[in-house]
Amino acid sequence: MSGLEKALFNLKFTAKQLNRQAAKAGKDETAEKNKLKKAIQQNHGDIAKIYAQNAIRKQNEKLNLLRLASRIDAVSSRVQTAVTMRQVTGSMANVVRGMDSAMKAMDLEKISNVMDKFETQFEDLDVATGYYENATSQATAVGTPQDDVDKLMSQVADEAGVELQTEMRNAEAPVKVTAGPSEVEEEGLGERLRALRN
């Protein structure tokens, strides 16, 4: 395994670890929200505030981990493209050598076979390059929501059916976070790339 392939493996492994940590932070956030709801129902304001702070911290941790995993995945795509380009370049060099020997023998059938192989590899290169451009253009970071402790406590209190103090009622609804790029296009390109490799 070459240095680039090792780097690619390490990047993919790191991105997978970050996604697992983000999922764990999401579970922790849900657990803190459940504790918050219970504390609000039992009318423990100070404890509820602590749980709300913990839930927001876990939510921010999850978003930061997902953002970092997205960036590492973008770098991984670039390294994957470099590995593919190197393989295609090596294959093209073999084709050129084959063409040299074919030209010496002037065997038209052999020349035709070599040219067909060259065209196939050139199309593979186009697909790999297209996948790389698509992956890097869609690697976007998720925006961080601006929810504060009072808004989260109000939201959980509404879900639990419990009234908070009047100053807590003025909190606005939470800001919605938009989803990342469409995975349908990425999957289609990924399947096309795998088919070409096989």
N, CA and C atoms as an extended XYZ file, in Angstrom:
594
Properties=species:S:1:pos:R:3:atomname:S:1:resname:S:1:resid:I:1 pbc="F F F"
N         0.849       -1.172        0.000 N   MET     1
C         0.000        0.000        0.000 CA  MET     1
C         0.895        1.235        0.000 C   MET     1
N         0.626        2.176       -0.904 N   SER     2
C         1.457        3.369       -1.016 CA  SER     2
C         1.076        4.386        0.059 C   SER     2
N         1.863        5.461        0.134 N   GLY     3
C         1.608        6.499        1.128 CA  GLY     3
C         0.247        7.155        0.952 C   GLY     3
N        -0.145        7.395       -0.299 N   LEU     4
C        -1.449        8.011       -0.550 CA  LEU     4
C        -2.591        7.097       -0.113 C   LEU     4
N        -2.443        5.811       -0.390 N   GLU     5
C        -3.501        4.873        0.000 CA  GLU     5
C        -3.602        4.746        1.516 C   GLU     5
N        -2.451        4.802        2.204 N   LYS     6
C        -2.475        4.790        3.671 CA  LYS     6
C        -3.153        6.048        4.200 C   LYS     6
N        -2.827        7.187        3.607 N   ALA     7
C        -3.448        8.451        4.016 CA  ALA     7
C        -4.956        8.394        3.787 C   ALA     7
N        -5.366        7.821        2.660 N   LEU     8
C        -6.795        7.695        2.358 CA  LEU     8
C        -7.495        6.828        3.400 C   LEU     8
N        -6.875        5.705        3.750 N   PHE     9
C        -7.447        4.823        4.772 CA  PHE     9
C        -7.584        5.557        6.099 C   PHE     9
N        -6.517        6.286        6.502 N   ASN    10
C        -6.544        7.010        7.779 CA  ASN    10
C        -7.611        8.094        7.778 C   ASN    10
N        -7.780        8.793        6.658 N   LEU    11
C        -8.800        9.839        6.574 CA  LEU    11
C       -10.203        9.245        6.697 C   LEU    11
N       -10.441        8.141        5.986 N   LYS    12
C       -11.762        7.511        6.060 CA  LYS    12
C       -12.043        6.985        7.466 C   LYS    12
N       -11.013        6.423        8.094 N   PHE    13
C       -11.171        5.900        9.452 CA  PHE    13
C       -11.484        7.038       10.427 C   PHE    13
N       -10.766        8.158       10.288 N   THR    14
C       -10.989        9.304       11.164 CA  THR    14
C       -12.392        9.867       10.976 C   THR    14
N       -12.844        9.991        9.725 N   ALA    15
C       -14.193       10.501        9.460 CA  ALA    15
C       -15.248        9.584       10.087 C   ALA    15
N       -15.016        8.275       10.010 N   LYS    16
C       -15.961        7.321       10.599 CA  LYS    16
C       -16.006        7.473       12.126 C   LYS    16
N       -14.836        7.653       12.734 N   GLN    17
C       -14.787        7.856       14.188 CA  GLN    17
C       -15.520        9.137       14.586 C   GLN    17
N       -15.319       10.192       13.821 N   LEU    18
C       -15.981       11.464       14.128 CA  LEU    18
C       -17.498       11.330       14.006 C   LEU    18
N       -17.957       10.602       13.001 N   ASN    19
C       -19.402       10.392       12.853 CA  ASN    19
C       -19.969        9.589       14.024 C   ASN    19
N       -19.204        8.605       14.495 N   ARG    20
C       -19.656        7.829       15.669 CA  ARG    20
C       -19.727        8.714       16.910 C   ARG    20
N       -18.703        9.565       17.095 N   GLN    21
C       -18.700       10.469       18.244 CA  GLN    21
C       -19.861       11.455       18.151 C   GLN    21
N       -20.185       11.908       16.934 N   ALA    22
C       -21.309       12.826       16.758 CA  ALA    22
C       -22.622       12.128       17.114 C   ALA    22
N       -22.749       10.863       16.718 N   ALA    23
C       -23.961       10.112       17.058 CA  ALA    23
C       -24.088        9.947       18.571 C   ALA    23
N       -22.960        9.693       19.237 N   LYS    24
C       -22.977        9.563       20.700 CA  LYS    24
C       -23.373       10.883       21.347 C   LYS    24
N       -22.848       11.997       20.829 N   ALA    25
C       -23.209       13.310       21.367 CA  ALA    25
C       -24.700       13.574       21.152 C   ALA    25
N       -25.242       13.119       20.028 N   GLY    26
C       -26.678       13.264       19.782 CA  GLY    26
C       -27.511       12.477       20.784 C   GLY    26
N       -27.060       11.261       21.117 N   LYS    27
C       -27.774       10.467       22.130 CA  LYS    27
C       -27.692       11.137       23.498 C   LYS    27
N       -26.495       11.679       23.811 N   ASP    28
C       -26.330       12.376       25.082 CA  ASP    28
C       -27.234       13.605       25.144 C   ASP    28
N       -27.365       14.307       24.024 N   GLU    29
C       -28.239       15.490       23.964 CA  GLU    29
C       -29.683       15.087       24.257 C   GLU    29
N       -30.130       13.989       23.645 N   THR    30
C       -31.497       13.515       23.874 CA  THR    30
C       -31.705       13.136       25.337 C   THR    30
N       -30.701       12.483       25.915 N   ALA    31
C       -30.803       12.101       27.327 CA  ALA    31
C       -30.897       13.339       28.222 C   ALA    31
N       -30.104       14.366       27.918 N   GLU    32
C       -30.143       15.599       28.713 CA  GLU    32
C       -31.497       16.294       28.559 C   GLU    32
N       -32.080       16.250       27.350 N   LYS    33
C       -33.396       16.862       27.146 CA  LYS    33
C       -34.470       16.119       27.946 C   LYS    33
N       -34.331       14.783       28.018 N   ASN    34
C       -35.283       14.001       28.816 CA  ASN    34
C       -35.159       14.344       30.296 C   ASN    34
N       -33.918       14.503       30.767 N   LYS    35
C       -33.705       14.916       32.160 CA  LYS    35
C       -34.272       16.308       32.392 C   LYS    35
N       -34.102       17.191       31.410 N   LEU    36
C       -34.630       18.550       31.495 CA  LEU    36
C       -36.145       18.530       31.621 C   LEU    36
N       -36.796       17.727       30.796 N   LYS    37
C       -38.255       17.628       30.835 CA  LYS    37
C       -38.726       17.144       32.213 C   LYS    37
N       -38.022       16.156       32.741 N   LYS    38
C       -38.394       15.610       34.053 CA  LYS    38
C       -38.207       16.652       35.148 C   LYS    38
N       -37.086       17.416       35.083 N   ALA    39
C       -36.820       18.440       36.089 CA  ALA    39
C       -37.858       19.555       36.021 C   ALA    39
N       -38.282       19.911       34.784 N   ILE    40
C       -39.308       20.951       34.641 CA  ILE    40
C       -40.635       20.456       35.198 C   ILE    40
N       -40.970       19.206       34.947 N   GLN    41
C       -42.220       18.646       35.459 CA  GLN    41
C       -42.222       18.596       36.987 C   GLN    41
N       -41.045       18.407       37.573 N   GLN    42
C       -40.932       18.357       39.029 CA  GLN    42
C       -40.700       19.742       39.626 C   GLN    42
N       -40.716       20.789       38.758 N   ASN    43
C       -40.582       22.173       39.192 CA  ASN    43
C       -39.227       22.469       39.851 C   ASN    43
N       -38.138       21.889       39.298 N   HIS    44
C       -36.771       22.158       39.758 CA  HIS    44
C       -36.097       23.053       38.722 C   HIS    44
N       -36.256       24.374       38.874 N   GLY    45
C       -35.767       25.329       37.883 CA  GLY    45
C       -34.266       25.326       37.706 C   GLY    45
N       -33.516       25.312       38.829 N   ASP    46
C       -32.052       25.367       38.739 CA  ASP    46
C       -31.484       24.103       38.093 C   ASP    46
N       -32.025       22.969       38.470 N   ILE    47
C       -31.553       21.706       37.893 CA  ILE    47
C       -31.912       21.653       36.408 C   ILE    47
N       -33.097       22.150       36.071 N   ALA    48
C       -33.527       22.173       34.676 CA  ALA    48
C       -32.583       23.032       33.844 C   ALA    48
N       -32.140       24.150       34.400 N   LYS    49
C       -31.223       25.036       33.682 CA  LYS    49
C       -29.904       24.320       33.390 C   LYS    49
N       -29.411       23.539       34.344 N   ILE    50
C       -28.159       22.784       34.159 CA  ILE    50
C       -28.329       21.758       33.043 C   ILE    50
N       -29.460       21.042       33.068 N   TYR    51
C       -29.707       20.057       32.017 CA  TYR    51
C       -29.845       20.727       30.652 C   TYR    51
N       -30.459       21.901       30.603 N   ALA    52
C       -30.602       22.624       29.338 CA  ALA    52
C       -29.229       23.037       28.805 C   ALA    52
N       -28.360       23.516       29.700 N   GLN    53
C       -27.001       23.888       29.289 CA  GLN    53
C       -26.251       22.675       28.754 C   GLN    53
N       -26.397       21.543       29.439 N   ASN    54
C       -25.738       20.307       28.987 CA  ASN    54
C       -26.258       19.885       27.617 C   ASN    54
N       -27.567       19.986       27.404 N   ALA    55
C       -28.154       19.584       26.123 CA  ALA    55
C       -27.635       20.472       24.996 C   ALA    55
N       -27.557       21.771       25.247 N   ILE    56
C       -27.056       22.682       24.212 CA  ILE    56
C       -25.583       22.419       23.935 C   ILE    56
N       -24.812       22.150       24.980 N   ARG    57
C       -23.391       21.849       24.787 CA  ARG    57
C       -23.218       20.584       23.951 C   ARG    57
N       -24.015       19.562       24.244 N   LYS    58
C       -23.935       18.314       23.466 CA  LYS    58
C       -24.384       18.537       22.020 C   LYS    58
N       -25.392       19.392       21.817 N   GLN    59
C       -25.847       19.691       20.460 CA  GLN    59
C       -24.732       20.386       19.675 C   GLN    59
N       -24.075       21.362       20.306 N   ASN    60
C       -22.961       22.055       19.643 CA  ASN    60
C       -21.800       21.105       19.371 C   ASN    60
N       -21.533       20.203       20.318 N   GLU    61
C       -20.469       19.213       20.123 CA  GLU    61
C       -20.777       18.322       18.922 C   GLU    61
N       -22.041       17.881       18.829 N   LYS    62
C       -22.458       17.033       17.701 CA  LYS    62
C       -22.273       17.768       16.373 C   LYS    62
N       -22.704       19.036       16.318 N   LEU    63
C       -22.572       19.809       15.078 CA  LEU    63
C       -21.111       20.033       14.708 C   LEU    63
N       -20.277       20.321       15.699 N   ASN    64
C       -18.851       20.525       15.415 CA  ASN    64
C       -18.197       19.247       14.904 C   ASN    64
N       -18.557       18.109       15.488 N   LEU    65
C       -17.994       16.831       15.034 CA  LEU    65
C       -18.459       16.506       13.617 C   LEU    65
N       -19.727       16.757       13.325 N   LEU    66
C       -20.233       16.508       11.972 CA  LEU    66
C       -19.575       17.434       10.957 C   LEU    66
N       -19.357       18.683       11.338 N   ARG    67
C       -18.700       19.636       10.442 CA  ARG    67
C       -17.272       19.175       10.144 C   ARG    67
N       -16.554       18.747       11.185 N   LEU    68
C       -15.183       18.274       11.005 CA  LEU    68
C       -15.147       17.001       10.162 C   LEU    68
N       -16.089       16.093       10.392 N   ALA    69
C       -16.156       14.863        9.596 CA  ALA    69
C       -16.422       15.193        8.128 C   ALA    69
N       -17.250       16.201        7.887 N   SER    70
C       -17.538       16.613        6.511 CA  SER    70
C       -16.282       17.146        5.833 C   SER    70
N       -15.517       17.934        6.537 N   ARG    71
C       -14.282       18.475        5.965 CA  ARG    71
C       -13.273       17.365        5.685 C   ARG    71
N       -13.154       16.421        6.608 N   ILE    72
C       -12.219       15.312        6.411 CA  ILE    72
C       -12.679       14.445        5.242 C   ILE    72
N       -13.991       14.289        5.098 N   ASP    73
C       -14.513       13.521        3.966 CA  ASP    73
C       -14.190       14.208        2.643 C   ASP    73
N       -14.236       15.548        2.633 N   ALA    74
C       -13.878       16.284        1.413 CA  ALA    74
C       -12.409       16.061        1.060 C   ALA    74
N       -11.546       16.093        2.071 N   VAL    75
C       -10.120       15.831        1.834 CA  VAL    75
C        -9.925       14.400        1.361 C   VAL    75
N       -10.673       13.478        1.961 N   SER    76
C       -10.605       12.072        1.562 CA  SER    76
C       -10.973       11.903        0.095 C   SER    76
N       -11.973       12.649       -0.363 N   SER    77
C       -12.369       12.581       -1.778 CA  SER    77
C       -11.236       13.056       -2.679 C   SER    77
N       -10.553       14.093       -2.256 N   ARG    78
C        -9.435       14.601       -3.055 CA  ARG    78
C        -8.305       13.579       -3.126 C   ARG    78
N        -8.011       12.954       -1.997 N   VAL    79
C        -6.946       11.939       -1.980 CA  VAL    79
C        -7.357       10.745       -2.834 C   VAL    79
N        -8.640       10.353       -2.764 N   GLN    80
C        -9.145        9.251       -3.586 CA  GLN    80
C        -8.962        9.569       -5.067 C   GLN    80
N        -9.233       10.812       -5.431 N   THR    81
C        -9.047       11.222       -6.823 CA  THR    81
C        -7.580       11.135       -7.217 C   THR    81
N        -6.682       11.545       -6.318 N   ALA    82
C        -5.249       11.478       -6.615 CA  ALA    82
C        -4.802       10.028       -6.818 C   ALA    82
N        -5.303        9.130       -5.970 N   VAL    83
C        -4.962        7.708       -6.103 CA  VAL    83
C        -5.465        7.181       -7.438 C   VAL    83
N        -6.705        7.521       -7.780 N   THR    84
C        -7.286        7.066       -9.042 CA  THR    84
C        -6.517        7.629      -10.233 C   THR    84
N        -6.177        8.916      -10.148 N   MET    85
C        -5.429        9.548      -11.243 CA  MET    85
C        -4.081        8.850      -11.445 C   MET    85
N        -3.436        8.503      -10.337 N   ARG    86
C        -2.142        7.832      -10.445 CA  ARG    86
C        -2.297        6.466      -11.109 C   ARG    86
N        -3.355        5.741      -10.745 N   GLN    87
C        -3.595        4.433      -11.360 CA  GLN    87
C        -3.871        4.580      -12.854 C   GLN    87
N        -4.696        5.571      -13.204 N   VAL    88
C        -5.021        5.773      -14.613 CA  VAL    88
C        -3.787        6.215      -15.388 C   VAL    88
N        -2.962        7.057      -14.772 N   THR    89
C        -1.735        7.502      -15.437 CA  THR    89
C        -0.815        6.320      -15.718 C   THR    89
N        -0.687        5.414      -14.735 N   GLY    90
C         0.121        4.213      -14.948 CA  GLY    90
C        -0.437        3.357      -16.069 C   GLY    90
N        -1.751        3.234      -16.109 N   SER    91
C        -2.379        2.447      -17.174 CA  SER    91
C        -2.161        3.098      -18.532 C   SER    91
N        -2.249        4.426      -18.565 N   MET    92
C        -2.026        5.130      -19.827 CA  MET    92
C        -0.584        4.954      -20.305 C   MET    92
N         0.352        4.932      -19.365 N   ALA    93
C         1.750        4.701      -19.738 CA  ALA    93
C         1.904        3.311      -20.358 C   ALA    93
N         1.234        2.321      -19.784 N   ASN    94
C         1.260        0.972      -20.364 CA  ASN    94
C         0.660        0.963      -21.763 C   ASN    94
N        -0.420        1.738      -21.936 N   VAL    95
C        -1.053        1.813      -23.254 CA  VAL    95
C        -0.090        2.425      -24.272 C   VAL    95
N         0.606        3.475      -23.858 N   VAL    96
C         1.555        4.117      -24.771 CA  VAL    96
C         2.657        3.133      -25.167 C   VAL    96
N         3.162        2.366      -24.206 N   ARG    97
C         4.174        1.357      -24.518 CA  ARG    97
C         3.612        0.320      -25.479 C   ARG    97
N         2.357       -0.074      -25.224 N   GLY    98
C         1.705       -1.030      -26.121 CA  GLY    98
C         1.539       -0.466      -27.514 C   GLY    98
N         1.231        0.822      -27.588 N   MET    99
C         1.087        1.461      -28.898 CA  MET    99
C         2.426        1.500      -29.631 C   MET    99
N         3.508        1.750      -28.886 N   ASP   100
C         4.832        1.757      -29.514 CA  ASP   100
C         5.138        0.412      -30.155 C   ASP   100
N         4.922       -0.661      -29.381 N   SER   101
C         5.213       -1.986      -29.935 CA  SER   101
C         4.250       -2.315      -31.080 C   SER   101
N         3.000       -1.854      -30.973 N   ALA   102
C         2.039       -2.106      -32.042 CA  ALA   102
C         2.429       -1.354      -33.309 C   ALA   102
N         2.905       -0.147      -33.151 N   MET   103
C         3.308        0.632      -34.328 CA  MET   103
C         4.499       -0.008      -35.040 C   MET   103
N         5.383       -0.600      -34.222 N   LYS   104
C         6.537       -1.263      -34.840 CA  LYS   104
C         6.077       -2.456      -35.666 C   LYS   104
N         5.123       -3.185      -35.145 N   ALA   105
C         4.641       -4.369      -35.854 CA  ALA   105
C         3.599       -3.998      -36.908 C   ALA   105
N         3.001       -2.800      -36.765 N   MET   106
C         1.970       -2.317      -37.681 CA  MET   106
C         0.800       -3.304      -37.777 C   MET   106
N         0.474       -3.910      -36.636 N   ASP   107
C        -0.668       -4.821      -36.565 CA  ASP   107
C        -1.907       -3.969      -36.265 C   ASP   107
N        -2.779       -3.778      -37.241 N   LEU   108
C        -3.921       -2.889      -37.089 CA  LEU   108
C        -4.888       -3.365      -36.000 C   LEU   108
N        -5.053       -4.662      -35.880 N   GLU   109
C        -5.950       -5.185      -34.858 CA  GLU   109
C        -5.428       -4.862      -33.466 C   GLU   109
N        -4.121       -5.015      -33.281 N   LYS   110
C        -3.510       -4.708      -31.995 CA  LYS   110
C        -3.627       -3.208      -31.701 C   LYS   110
N        -3.420       -2.373      -32.706 N   ILE   111
C        -3.550       -0.922      -32.531 CA  ILE   111
C        -4.983       -0.573      -32.139 C   ILE   111
N        -5.939       -1.187      -32.785 N   SER   112
C        -7.347       -0.929      -32.488 CA  SER   112
C        -7.682       -1.316      -31.048 C   SER   112
N        -7.184       -2.481      -30.585 N   ASN   113
C        -7.428       -2.923      -29.211 CA  ASN   113
C        -6.823       -1.949      -28.205 C   ASN   113
N        -5.603       -1.494      -28.485 N   VAL   114
C        -4.931       -0.564      -27.582 CA  VAL   114
C        -5.704        0.759      -27.518 C   VAL   114
N        -6.172        1.248      -28.655 N   MET   115
C        -6.913        2.505      -28.690 CA  MET   115
C        -8.246        2.376      -27.947 C   MET   115
N        -8.912        1.240      -28.083 N   ASP   116
C       -10.154        1.018      -27.346 CA  ASP   116
C        -9.910        1.042      -25.851 C   ASP   116
N        -8.827        0.391      -25.427 N   LYS   117
C        -8.487        0.374      -24.010 CA  LYS   117
C        -8.175        1.792      -23.521 C   LYS   117
N        -7.466        2.558      -24.340 N   PHE   118
C        -7.134        3.932      -23.985 CA  PHE   118
C        -8.403        4.768      -23.815 C   PHE   118
N        -9.371        4.627      -24.720 N   GLU   119
C       -10.615        5.380      -24.621 CA  GLU   119
C       -11.389        5.009      -23.358 C   GLU   119
N       -11.406        3.725      -23.031 N   THR   120
C       -12.090        3.278      -21.823 CA  THR   120
C       -11.466        3.908      -20.589 C   THR   120
N       -10.145        3.909      -20.521 N   GLN   121
C        -9.470        4.479      -19.364 CA  GLN   121
C        -9.651        5.996      -19.309 C   GLN   121
N        -9.718        6.625      -20.452 N   PHE   122
C        -9.943        8.065      -20.494 CA  PHE   122
C       -11.338        8.393      -19.956 C   PHE   122
N       -12.342        7.571      -20.286 N   GLU   123
C       -13.688        7.767      -19.744 CA  GLU   123
C       -13.693        7.556      -18.236 C   GLU   123
N       -12.935        6.561      -17.741 N   ASP   124
C       -12.818        6.344      -16.301 CA  ASP   124
C       -12.239        7.581      -15.626 C   ASP   124
N       -11.256        8.179      -16.255 N   LEU   125
C       -10.634        9.384      -15.715 CA  LEU   125
C       -11.653       10.523      -15.649 C   LEU   125
N       -12.489       10.665      -16.688 N   ASP   126
C       -13.525       11.700      -16.691 CA  ASP   126
C       -14.518       11.490      -15.557 C   ASP   126
N       -14.929       10.247      -15.329 N   VAL   127
C       -15.875        9.949      -14.261 CA  VAL   127
C       -15.253       10.264      -12.910 C   VAL   127
N       -13.999        9.869      -12.706 N   ALA   128
C       -13.324       10.136      -11.431 CA  ALA   128
C       -13.204       11.633      -11.194 C   ALA   128
N       -12.856       12.375      -12.234 N   THR   129
C       -12.722       13.818      -12.097 CA  THR   129
C       -14.070       14.456      -11.805 C   THR   129
N       -15.122       14.005      -12.482 N   GLY   130
C       -16.466       14.524      -12.224 CA  GLY   130
C       -16.910       14.243      -10.807 C   GLY   130
N       -16.617       13.050      -10.300 N   TYR   131
C       -16.966       12.698       -8.930 CA  TYR   131
C       -16.226       13.593       -7.946 C   TYR   131
N       -14.948       13.829       -8.201 N   TYR   132
C       -14.147       14.688       -7.340 CA  TYR   132
C       -14.717       16.098       -7.303 C   TYR   132
N       -15.036       16.657       -8.453 N   GLU   133
C       -15.569       18.019       -8.499 CA  GLU   133
C       -16.910       18.106       -7.788 C   GLU   133
N       -17.749       17.108       -7.954 N   ASN   134
C       -19.054       17.108       -7.302 CA  ASN   134
C       -18.903       16.986       -5.791 C   ASN   134
N       -18.023       16.099       -5.350 N   ALA   135
C       -17.841       15.886       -3.911 CA  ALA   135
C       -17.292       17.130       -3.237 C   ALA   135
N       -16.332       17.800       -3.860 N   THR   136
C       -15.743       18.971       -3.218 CA  THR   136
C       -16.674       20.175       -3.271 C   THR   136
N       -17.503       20.281       -4.319 N   SER   137
C       -18.407       21.429       -4.400 CA  SER   137
C       -19.560       21.289       -3.413 C   SER   137
N       -19.896       20.052       -3.036 N   GLN   138
C       -21.023       19.858       -2.128 CA  GLN   138
C       -20.605       19.686       -0.677 C   GLN   138
N       -19.316       19.737       -0.392 N   ALA   139
C       -18.859       19.585        0.996 CA  ALA   139
C       -19.086       20.903        1.709 C   ALA   139
N       -20.249       21.039        2.334 N   THR   140
C       -20.580       22.279        3.019 CA  THR   140
C       -20.695       22.021        4.510 C   THR   140
N       -20.399       23.036        5.263 N   ALA   141
C       -20.501       22.919        6.720 CA  ALA   141
C       -21.919       23.281        7.160 C   ALA   141
N       -22.390       22.611        8.178 N   VAL   142
C       -23.721       22.861        8.708 CA  VAL   142
C       -23.659       24.101        9.601 C   VAL   142
N       -24.624       25.005        9.468 N   GLY   143
C       -24.652       26.219       10.287 CA  GLY   143
C       -24.970       25.892       11.725 C   GLY   143
N       -24.388       26.658       12.629 N   THR   144
C       -24.611       26.448       14.049 CA  THR   144
C       -25.859       27.190       14.486 C   THR   144
N       -26.835       26.527       15.132 N   PRO   145
C       -28.042       27.212       15.574 CA  PRO   145
C       -27.739       28.136       16.757 C   PRO   145
N       -28.562       29.161       16.956 N   GLN   146
C       -28.348       30.157       18.000 CA  GLN   146
C       -29.314       29.981       19.166 C   GLN   146
N       -29.773       28.736       19.418 N   ASP   147
C       -30.680       28.478       20.546 CA  ASP   147
C       -29.975       28.781       21.848 C   ASP   147
N       -30.703       29.340       22.775 N   ASP   148
C       -30.124       29.537       24.100 CA  ASP   148
C       -30.874       28.682       25.109 C   ASP   148
N       -30.420       28.736       26.349 N   VAL   149
C       -30.962       27.864       27.397 CA  VAL   149
C       -32.442       28.135       27.618 C   VAL   149
N       -32.855       29.399       27.635 N   ASP   150
C       -34.256       29.722       27.894 CA  ASP   150
C       -35.172       29.191       26.806 C   ASP   150
N       -34.746       29.283       25.538 N   LYS   151
C       -35.560       28.787       24.433 CA  LYS   151
C       -35.745       27.280       24.517 C   LYS   151
N       -34.649       26.570       24.829 N   LEU   152
C       -34.732       25.116       24.932 CA  LEU   152
C       -35.627       24.716       26.096 C   LEU   152
N       -35.486       25.420       27.240 N   MET   153
C       -36.331       25.106       28.392 CA  MET   153
C       -37.802       25.354       28.065 C   MET   153
N       -38.080       26.431       27.334 N   SER   154
C       -39.455       26.742       26.952 CA  SER   154
C       -40.014       25.675       26.016 C   SER   154
N       -39.182       25.244       25.061 N   GLN   155
C       -39.614       24.222       24.104 CA  GLN   155
C       -39.929       22.915       24.827 C   GLN   155
N       -39.030       22.497       25.713 N   VAL   156
C       -39.246       21.239       26.444 CA  VAL   156
C       -40.441       21.354       27.379 C   VAL   156
N       -40.626       22.544       27.983 N   ALA   157
C       -41.772       22.750       28.862 CA  ALA   157
C       -43.072       22.664       28.075 C   ALA   157
N       -43.077       23.199       26.850 N   ASP   158
C       -44.260       23.106       25.999 CA  ASP   158
C       -44.573       21.657       25.666 C   ASP   158
N       -43.524       20.884       25.352 N   GLU   159
C       -43.720       19.472       25.036 CA  GLU   159
C       -44.253       18.712       26.247 C   GLU   159
N       -43.790       19.094       27.440 N   ALA   160
C       -44.201       18.397       28.653 CA  ALA   160
C       -45.545       18.913       29.166 C   ALA   160
N       -46.009       20.064       28.643 N   GLY   161
C       -47.280       20.628       29.088 CA  GLY   161
C       -47.165       21.336       30.417 C   GLY   161
N       -45.989       21.873       30.733 N   VAL   162
C       -45.756       22.554       32.011 CA  VAL   162
C       -45.528       24.029       31.729 C   VAL   162
N       -46.092       24.916       32.578 N   GLU   163
C       -45.888       26.352       32.405 CA  GLU   163
C       -44.648       26.779       33.170 C   GLU   163
N       -43.842       27.622       32.522 N   LEU   164
C       -42.665       28.186       33.177 CA  LEU   164
C       -43.009       29.585       33.662 C   LEU   164
N       -42.046       30.251       34.273 N   GLN   165
C       -42.249       31.619       34.744 CA  GLN   165
C       -42.571       32.516       33.558 C   GLN   165
N       -43.176       33.672       33.796 N   THR   166
C       -43.615       34.560       32.716 CA  THR   166
C       -42.464       35.067       31.878 C   THR   166
N       -41.297       35.246       32.452 N   GLU   167
C       -40.154       35.721       31.667 CA  GLU   167
C       -39.681       34.667       30.662 C   GLU   167
N       -39.944       33.399       30.935 N   MET   168
C       -39.543       32.326       30.028 CA  MET   168
C       -40.500       32.224       28.844 C   MET   168
N       -41.722       32.771       28.976 N   ARG   169
C       -42.724       32.654       27.914 CA  ARG   169
C       -42.377       33.521       26.704 C   ARG   169
N       -41.492       34.486       26.875 N   ASN   170
C       -41.142       35.385       25.779 CA  ASN   170
C       -40.131       34.789       24.814 C   ASN   170
N       -39.660       33.600       25.088 N   ALA   171
C       -38.650       32.969       24.211 CA  ALA   171
C       -39.260       32.654       22.861 C   ALA   171
N       -38.451       32.797       21.804 N   GLU   172
C       -38.908       32.531       20.444 CA  GLU   172
C       -38.781       31.044       20.126 C   GLU   172
N       -39.397       30.656       19.041 N   ALA   173
C       -39.279       29.268       18.578 CA  ALA   173
C       -37.850       29.015       18.135 C   ALA   173
N       -37.349       27.780       18.257 N   PRO   174
C       -35.968       27.484       17.854 CA  PRO   174
C       -35.764       27.641       16.360 C   PRO   174
N       -34.533       27.988       15.992 N   VAL   175
C       -34.162       28.166       14.588 CA  VAL   175
C       -33.975       26.799       13.957 C   VAL   175
N       -34.538       26.604       12.757 N   LYS   176
C       -34.395       25.318       12.067 CA  LYS   176
C       -33.064       25.264       11.354 C   LYS   176
N       -32.439       24.095       11.369 N   VAL   177
C       -31.158       23.887       10.688 CA  VAL   177
C       -31.436       23.162        9.382 C   VAL   177
N       -30.928       23.705        8.275 N   THR   178
C       -31.149       23.055        6.988 CA  THR   178
C       -30.227       21.868        6.825 C   THR   178
N       -30.683       20.882        6.095 N   ALA   179
C       -29.890       19.662        5.884 CA  ALA   179
C       -28.756       19.920        4.909 C   ALA   179
N       -27.785       18.994        4.875 N   GLY   180
C       -26.626       19.101        3.991 CA  GLY   180
C       -26.993       18.809        2.538 C   GLY   180
N       -26.008       18.570        1.712 N   PRO   181
C       -26.247       18.346        0.290 CA  PRO   181
C       -27.013       17.058        0.036 C   PRO   181
N       -27.659       16.980       -1.131 N   SER   182
C       -28.440       15.816       -1.525 CA  SER   182
C       -27.523       14.613       -1.705 C   SER   182
N       -27.924       13.501       -1.085 N   GLU   183
C       -27.085       12.304       -1.157 CA  GLU   183
C       -27.398       11.473       -2.403 C   GLU   183
N       -28.516       11.776       -3.076 N   VAL   184
C       -28.902       10.996       -4.253 CA  VAL   184
C       -27.854       11.148       -5.348 C   VAL   184
N       -27.406       12.397       -5.571 N   GLU   185
C       -26.403       12.613       -6.622 CA  GLU   185
C       -25.086       11.943       -6.252 C   GLU   185
N       -24.692       12.054       -4.968 N   GLU   186
C       -23.434       11.436       -4.540 CA  GLU   186
C       -23.480        9.915       -4.686 C   GLU   186
N       -24.629        9.324       -4.334 N   GLU   187
C       -24.741        7.869       -4.443 CA  GLU   187
C       -24.669        7.433       -5.902 C   GLU   187
N       -25.334        8.188       -6.797 N   GLY   188
C       -25.326        7.846       -8.220 CA  GLY   188
C       -23.923        7.890       -8.788 C   GLY   188
N       -23.173        8.927       -8.433 N   LEU   189
C       -21.795        9.022       -8.921 CA  LEU   189
C       -20.912        7.943       -8.301 C   LEU   189
N       -21.150        7.669       -7.017 N   GLY   190
C       -20.372        6.625       -6.353 CA  GLY   190
C       -20.588        5.254       -6.986 C   GLY   190
N       -21.854        4.948       -7.309 N   GLU   191
C       -22.150        3.663       -7.958 CA  GLU   191
C       -21.516        3.590       -9.342 C   GLU   191
N       -21.544        4.691      -10.062 N   ARG   192
C       -20.954        4.724      -11.402 CA  ARG   192
C       -19.447        4.514      -11.319 C   ARG   192
N       -18.823        5.146      -10.323 N   LEU   193
C       -17.376        4.993      -10.142 CA  LEU   193
C       -17.015        3.559       -9.760 C   LEU   193
N       -17.815        2.947       -8.844 N   ARG   194
C       -17.547        1.548       -8.471 CA  ARG   194
C       -17.705        0.625       -9.670 C   ARG   194
N       -18.719        0.880      -10.499 N   ALA   195
C       -18.931        0.032      -11.687 CA  ALA   195
C       -17.760        0.142      -12.638 C   ALA   195
N       -17.200        1.321      -12.785 N   LEU   196
C       -16.060        1.488      -13.674 CA  LEU   196
C       -14.800        0.816      -13.128 C   LEU   196
N       -14.668        0.810      -11.802 N   ARG   197
C       -13.490        0.144      -11.209 CA  ARG   197
C       -13.546       -1.361      -11.408 C   ARG   197
N       -14.752       -1.918      -11.383 N   ASN   198
C       -14.898       -3.356      -11.559 CA  ASN   198
C       -14.817       -3.668      -13.023 C   ASN   198
